[in-house]
Structure formats: structure tokens, C-alpha cells
Amino acid sequence: MLRFGLLILLACCGLPCAAQAAPDATAQTLAGDWDGARTRMSERGVSADFVYTGDVLANTSGGTGRGTKYMDNVDIRFAFDLAKFAGWSGATGLIHIISEHGSGLNAHNVHSFMGVDHIEVNSNATRLYQAWIEHHAFDDKLS
């Protein structure tokens, strides 16, 4: 986790980059520009997305028992333009972290084969879902 924190610190602090217009985060996102932080990150080649999903589910009849459960899922994604971020032309990267919490209604009250919610998990966990670097070369004929 320390390495991840250092990566974010580098993204927000001071790597030199070419001057380009940053996207209008106020118009494109619900949370706005975070007092200019999204713009500064974009200028350094980093974009961040945070998605929170919370579900309250109830089994009112059928299954193995009545009950109500709460589940949530947090997606955190950082996309990198590595030309701006680290001077590596033609390269991009992504770090995607998922955090899932809450006991499932299916496991305790329904016991169906299909499940009742797409964010249902057996145990609370925070994981690195994916991390990759892609480099385009030879006029985008190879990546």
C-alpha cells in the first residue's frame, strides 16, 4: 500500500509535462474538480475514477429465511498517460482496485444458484483487480 501511496503522491506533485488543456472535471463529473486537484493530475497524465455502489436487499418471502442485508462495492481506477507522467511516449497504464463489503442475502436468506446481487461476496476484501501497461509502437501496428 505504501508503493501505491507514493505513486499517487508522484502523480499529484511535480513531474514535468507538456502543457495541454485539461478536461473540464466540473462539467464531466459529479464530484467536480476537487479544488483543482483533478486538473493538476490530468496535466501530469493521471485521471482518477471512484465509483461507489451500495445495495440494500430484502427477502420478504421464499428462500430459507426473511432478512435484509447491505452490501457495497468501491471501484478505484487510476489511468496514466505515461508520456506525460514519466516521459514514455506511446505508453499508457491502469491501476484498478476493488473493495467489497457486506454479507450476501443469498448466502444467508435465499440460497439460490444464481445469486441475487452482482456485488455479493463471501467475505470482505480489498484487492488489486488489474494493473497493466500498454505501449504502442511502429505507428500503432504493435502494442
PDB file of C-alpha atoms in Angstrom:
ATOM      1  CA  MET A   1       0.000   0.000   0.000  1.00  0.00           C
ATOM      2  CA  LEU A   2       2.972   2.317   0.625  1.00  0.00           C
ATOM      3  CA  ARG A   3       4.049   1.975  -3.012  1.00  0.00           C
ATOM      4  CA  PHE A   4       0.536   2.844  -4.162  1.00  0.00           C
ATOM      5  CA  GLY A   5       0.585   5.947  -1.930  1.00  0.00           C
ATOM      6  CA  LEU A   6       3.935   7.002  -3.362  1.00  0.00           C
ATOM      7  CA  LEU A   7       2.597   6.582  -6.892  1.00  0.00           C
ATOM      8  CA  ILE A   8      -0.338   8.864  -6.098  1.00  0.00           C
ATOM      9  CA  LEU A   9       1.971  11.368  -4.417  1.00  0.00           C
ATOM     10  CA  LEU A  10       4.154  11.466  -7.533  1.00  0.00           C
ATOM     11  CA  ALA A  11       1.083  11.905  -9.706  1.00  0.00           C
ATOM     12  CA  CYS A  12      -0.110  14.893  -7.722  1.00  0.00           C
ATOM     13  CA  CYS A  13       3.175  16.650  -7.004  1.00  0.00           C
ATOM     14  CA  GLY A  14       5.573  17.717  -9.642  1.00  0.00           C
ATOM     15  CA  LEU A  15       6.588  15.750 -12.682  1.00  0.00           C
ATOM     16  CA  PRO A  16       7.156  17.996 -15.681  1.00  0.00           C
ATOM     17  CA  CYS A  17       4.782  17.620 -18.601  1.00  0.00           C
ATOM     18  CA  ALA A  18       3.770  19.313 -21.808  1.00  0.00           C
ATOM     19  CA  ALA A  19       1.108  21.989 -21.401  1.00  0.00           C
ATOM     20  CA  GLN A  20      -2.253  20.797 -22.701  1.00  0.00           C
ATOM     21  CA  ALA A  21      -5.791  21.732 -21.807  1.00  0.00           C
ATOM     22  CA  ALA A  22      -7.166  19.537 -19.029  1.00  0.00           C
ATOM     23  CA  PRO A  23     -10.707  18.154 -19.294  1.00  0.00           C
ATOM     24  CA  ASP A  24     -13.447  20.134 -17.557  1.00  0.00           C
ATOM     25  CA  ALA A  25     -13.985  17.944 -14.474  1.00  0.00           C
ATOM     26  CA  THR A  26     -16.704  20.237 -13.152  1.00  0.00           C
ATOM     27  CA  ALA A  27     -18.852  19.578 -16.221  1.00  0.00           C
ATOM     28  CA  GLN A  28     -17.916  15.891 -16.623  1.00  0.00           C
ATOM     29  CA  THR A  29     -18.020  14.544 -13.062  1.00  0.00           C
ATOM     30  CA  LEU A  30     -20.432  14.592 -10.146  1.00  0.00           C
ATOM     31  CA  ALA A  31     -17.690  15.443  -7.622  1.00  0.00           C
ATOM     32  CA  GLY A  32     -16.234  18.309  -9.650  1.00  0.00           C
ATOM     33  CA  ASP A  33     -12.580  19.301  -9.877  1.00  0.00           C
ATOM     34  CA  TRP A  34     -11.674  18.711  -6.186  1.00  0.00           C
ATOM     35  CA  ASP A  35     -10.430  22.294  -5.807  1.00  0.00           C
ATOM     36  CA  GLY A  36      -8.182  21.927  -8.852  1.00  0.00           C
ATOM     37  CA  ALA A  37      -6.706  18.522  -7.957  1.00  0.00           C
ATOM     38  CA  ARG A  38      -8.241  16.727 -10.965  1.00  0.00           C
ATOM     39  CA  THR A  39      -6.875  19.385 -13.308  1.00  0.00           C
ATOM     40  CA  ARG A  40      -3.383  19.140 -11.783  1.00  0.00           C
ATOM     41  CA  MET A  41      -3.489  15.344 -12.015  1.00  0.00           C
ATOM     42  CA  SER A  42      -4.634  15.497 -15.651  1.00  0.00           C
ATOM     43  CA  GLU A  43      -1.793  17.867 -16.516  1.00  0.00           C
ATOM     44  CA  ARG A  44       0.594  15.259 -15.087  1.00  0.00           C
ATOM     45  CA  GLY A  45      -1.015  12.390 -17.023  1.00  0.00           C
ATOM     46  CA  VAL A  46      -3.239  10.879 -14.336  1.00  0.00           C
ATOM     47  CA  SER A  47      -7.006  10.508 -14.265  1.00  0.00           C
ATOM     48  CA  ALA A  48      -8.892   9.065 -11.311  1.00  0.00           C
ATOM     49  CA  ASP A  49     -12.331   7.464 -11.083  1.00  0.00           C
ATOM     50  CA  PHE A  50     -14.065   6.486  -7.870  1.00  0.00           C
ATOM     51  CA  VAL A  51     -17.318   4.539  -8.103  1.00  0.00           C
ATOM     52  CA  TYR A  52     -19.360   3.590  -5.032  1.00  0.00           C
ATOM     53  CA  THR A  53     -22.269   1.151  -5.203  1.00  0.00           C
ATOM     54  CA  GLY A  54     -24.395   0.412  -2.151  1.00  0.00           C
ATOM     55  CA  ASP A  55     -27.303  -2.026  -2.205  1.00  0.00           C
ATOM     56  CA  VAL A  56     -29.923  -2.764   0.438  1.00  0.00           C
ATOM     57  CA  LEU A  57     -31.686  -6.035  -0.321  1.00  0.00           C
ATOM     58  CA  ALA A  58     -34.518  -7.805   1.456  1.00  0.00           C
ATOM     59  CA  ASN A  59     -36.003 -11.272   1.189  1.00  0.00           C
ATOM     60  CA  THR A  60     -39.653 -10.889   2.161  1.00  0.00           C
ATOM     61  CA  SER A  61     -40.876 -14.335   1.106  1.00  0.00           C
ATOM     62  CA  GLY A  62     -39.468 -17.635  -0.097  1.00  0.00           C
ATOM     63  CA  GLY A  63     -35.871 -18.726   0.294  1.00  0.00           C
ATOM     64  CA  THR A  64     -34.661 -20.100   3.621  1.00  0.00           C
ATOM     65  CA  GLY A  65     -35.460 -17.061   5.756  1.00  0.00           C
ATOM     66  CA  ARG A  66     -36.526 -13.468   5.768  1.00  0.00           C
ATOM     67  CA  GLY A  67     -33.942 -10.754   6.199  1.00  0.00           C
ATOM     68  CA  THR A  68     -32.376  -7.548   4.968  1.00  0.00           C
ATOM     69  CA  LYS A  69     -28.703  -7.120   4.066  1.00  0.00           C
ATOM     70  CA  TYR A  70     -26.487  -4.238   2.971  1.00  0.00           C
ATOM     71  CA  MET A  71     -23.619  -4.695   0.521  1.00  0.00           C
ATOM     72  CA  ASP A  72     -21.245  -2.211  -1.034  1.00  0.00           C
ATOM     73  CA  ASN A  73     -18.570  -2.083  -3.660  1.00  0.00           C
ATOM     74  CA  VAL A  74     -15.904   0.589  -4.240  1.00  0.00           C
ATOM     75  CA  ASP A  75     -14.019   0.790  -7.546  1.00  0.00           C
ATOM     76  CA  ILE A  76     -10.924   2.993  -7.671  1.00  0.00           C
ATOM     77  CA  ARG A  77      -9.213   3.435 -11.034  1.00  0.00           C
ATOM     78  CA  PHE A  78      -6.150   5.430 -11.952  1.00  0.00           C
ATOM     79  CA  ALA A  79      -5.343   5.730 -15.655  1.00  0.00           C
ATOM     80  CA  PHE A  80      -1.921   7.012 -16.686  1.00  0.00           C
ATOM     81  CA  ASP A  81      -0.728   8.745 -19.815  1.00  0.00           C
ATOM     82  CA  LEU A  82       2.868   7.641 -19.362  1.00  0.00           C
ATOM     83  CA  ALA A  83       4.160  10.183 -21.888  1.00  0.00           C
ATOM     84  CA  LYS A  84       3.085  12.957 -19.510  1.00  0.00           C
ATOM     85  CA  PHE A  85       3.638  11.017 -16.295  1.00  0.00           C
ATOM     86  CA  ALA A  86       7.068   9.541 -16.969  1.00  0.00           C
ATOM     87  CA  GLY A  87       8.196  10.708 -20.433  1.00  0.00           C
ATOM     88  CA  TRP A  88       7.446   7.300 -22.026  1.00  0.00           C
ATOM     89  CA  SER A  89       5.927   8.130 -25.410  1.00  0.00           C
ATOM     90  CA  GLY A  90       3.180   5.819 -26.689  1.00  0.00           C
ATOM     91  CA  ALA A  91       2.532   4.165 -23.311  1.00  0.00           C
ATOM     92  CA  THR A  92      -0.499   4.118 -21.037  1.00  0.00           C
ATOM     93  CA  GLY A  93      -1.215   2.333 -17.792  1.00  0.00           C
ATOM     94  CA  LEU A  94      -4.025   1.458 -15.427  1.00  0.00           C
ATOM     95  CA  ILE A  95      -4.362   0.546 -11.755  1.00  0.00           C
ATOM     96  CA  HIS A  96      -7.792  -0.729 -10.678  1.00  0.00           C
ATOM     97  CA  ILE A  97      -8.621  -1.563  -7.049  1.00  0.00           C
ATOM     98  CA  ILE A  98     -11.893  -3.135  -5.859  1.00  0.00           C
ATOM     99  CA  SER A  99     -13.182  -3.154  -2.291  1.00  0.00           C
ATOM    100  CA  GLU A 100     -16.267  -5.249  -1.495  1.00  0.00           C
ATOM    101  CA  HIS A 101     -18.095  -5.414   1.831  1.00  0.00           C
ATOM    102  CA  GLY A 102     -21.260  -6.804   3.360  1.00  0.00           C
ATOM    103  CA  SER A 103     -22.662 -10.260   3.774  1.00  0.00           C
ATOM    104  CA  GLY A 104     -24.780 -11.571   0.962  1.00  0.00           C
ATOM    105  CA  LEU A 105     -28.513 -12.014   1.150  1.00  0.00           C
ATOM    106  CA  ASN A 106     -28.163 -15.118  -0.985  1.00  0.00           C
ATOM    107  CA  ALA A 107     -25.742 -16.804   1.430  1.00  0.00           C
ATOM    108  CA  HIS A 108     -27.939 -16.240   4.498  1.00  0.00           C
ATOM    109  CA  ASN A 109     -31.552 -15.972   3.357  1.00  0.00           C
ATOM    110  CA  VAL A 110     -32.093 -17.187  -0.208  1.00  0.00           C
ATOM    111  CA  HIS A 111     -29.541 -19.914  -1.122  1.00  0.00           C
ATOM    112  CA  SER A 112     -30.186 -19.752  -4.860  1.00  0.00           C
ATOM    113  CA  PHE A 113     -27.751 -20.908  -7.524  1.00  0.00           C
ATOM    114  CA  MET A 114     -27.939 -17.570  -9.369  1.00  0.00           C
ATOM    115  CA  GLY A 115     -27.389 -15.160  -6.505  1.00  0.00           C
ATOM    116  CA  VAL A 116     -29.428 -12.015  -6.006  1.00  0.00           C
ATOM    117  CA  ASP A 117     -26.889  -9.219  -6.491  1.00  0.00           C
ATOM    118  CA  HIS A 118     -23.867  -8.713  -8.740  1.00  0.00           C
ATOM    119  CA  ILE A 119     -21.719  -7.295  -5.883  1.00  0.00           C
ATOM    120  CA  GLU A 120     -22.394 -10.170  -3.478  1.00  0.00           C
ATOM    121  CA  VAL A 121     -19.229 -11.559  -1.864  1.00  0.00           C
ATOM    122  CA  ASN A 122     -18.464 -14.335   0.612  1.00  0.00           C
ATOM    123  CA  SER A 123     -16.001 -12.238   2.631  1.00  0.00           C
ATOM    124  CA  ASN A 124     -14.997  -8.588   2.873  1.00  0.00           C
ATOM    125  CA  ALA A 125     -11.927  -7.848   0.783  1.00  0.00           C
ATOM    126  CA  THR A 126      -9.929  -5.106  -0.899  1.00  0.00           C
ATOM    127  CA  ARG A 127      -7.904  -6.275  -3.884  1.00  0.00           C
ATOM    128  CA  LEU A 128      -5.838  -5.133  -6.785  1.00  0.00           C
ATOM    129  CA  TYR A 129      -8.211  -6.088  -9.600  1.00  0.00           C
ATOM    130  CA  GLN A 130      -5.958  -5.219 -12.517  1.00  0.00           C
ATOM    131  CA  ALA A 131      -2.778  -3.342 -13.295  1.00  0.00           C
ATOM    132  CA  TRP A 132      -1.226  -3.047 -16.712  1.00  0.00           C
ATOM    133  CA  ILE A 133       0.968  -1.020 -19.023  1.00  0.00           C
ATOM    134  CA  GLU A 134       0.344  -0.834 -22.761  1.00  0.00           C
ATOM    135  CA  HIS A 135       2.882   0.502 -25.236  1.00  0.00           C
ATOM    136  CA  HIS A 136       2.103   1.291 -28.861  1.00  0.00           C
ATOM    137  CA  ALA A 137       4.944   1.044 -31.355  1.00  0.00           C
ATOM    138  CA  PHE A 138       5.582   1.072 -35.103  1.00  0.00           C
ATOM    139  CA  ASP A 139       2.840   3.594 -35.918  1.00  0.00           C
ATOM    140  CA  ASP A 140       0.328   1.736 -33.719  1.00  0.00           C
ATOM    141  CA  LYS A 141       0.854  -1.536 -35.600  1.00  0.00           C
ATOM    142  CA  LEU A 142       2.163  -3.235 -32.475  1.00  0.00           C
ATOM    143  CA  SER A 143       1.066  -2.928 -28.871  1.00  0.00           C
TER     144      SER A 143
END
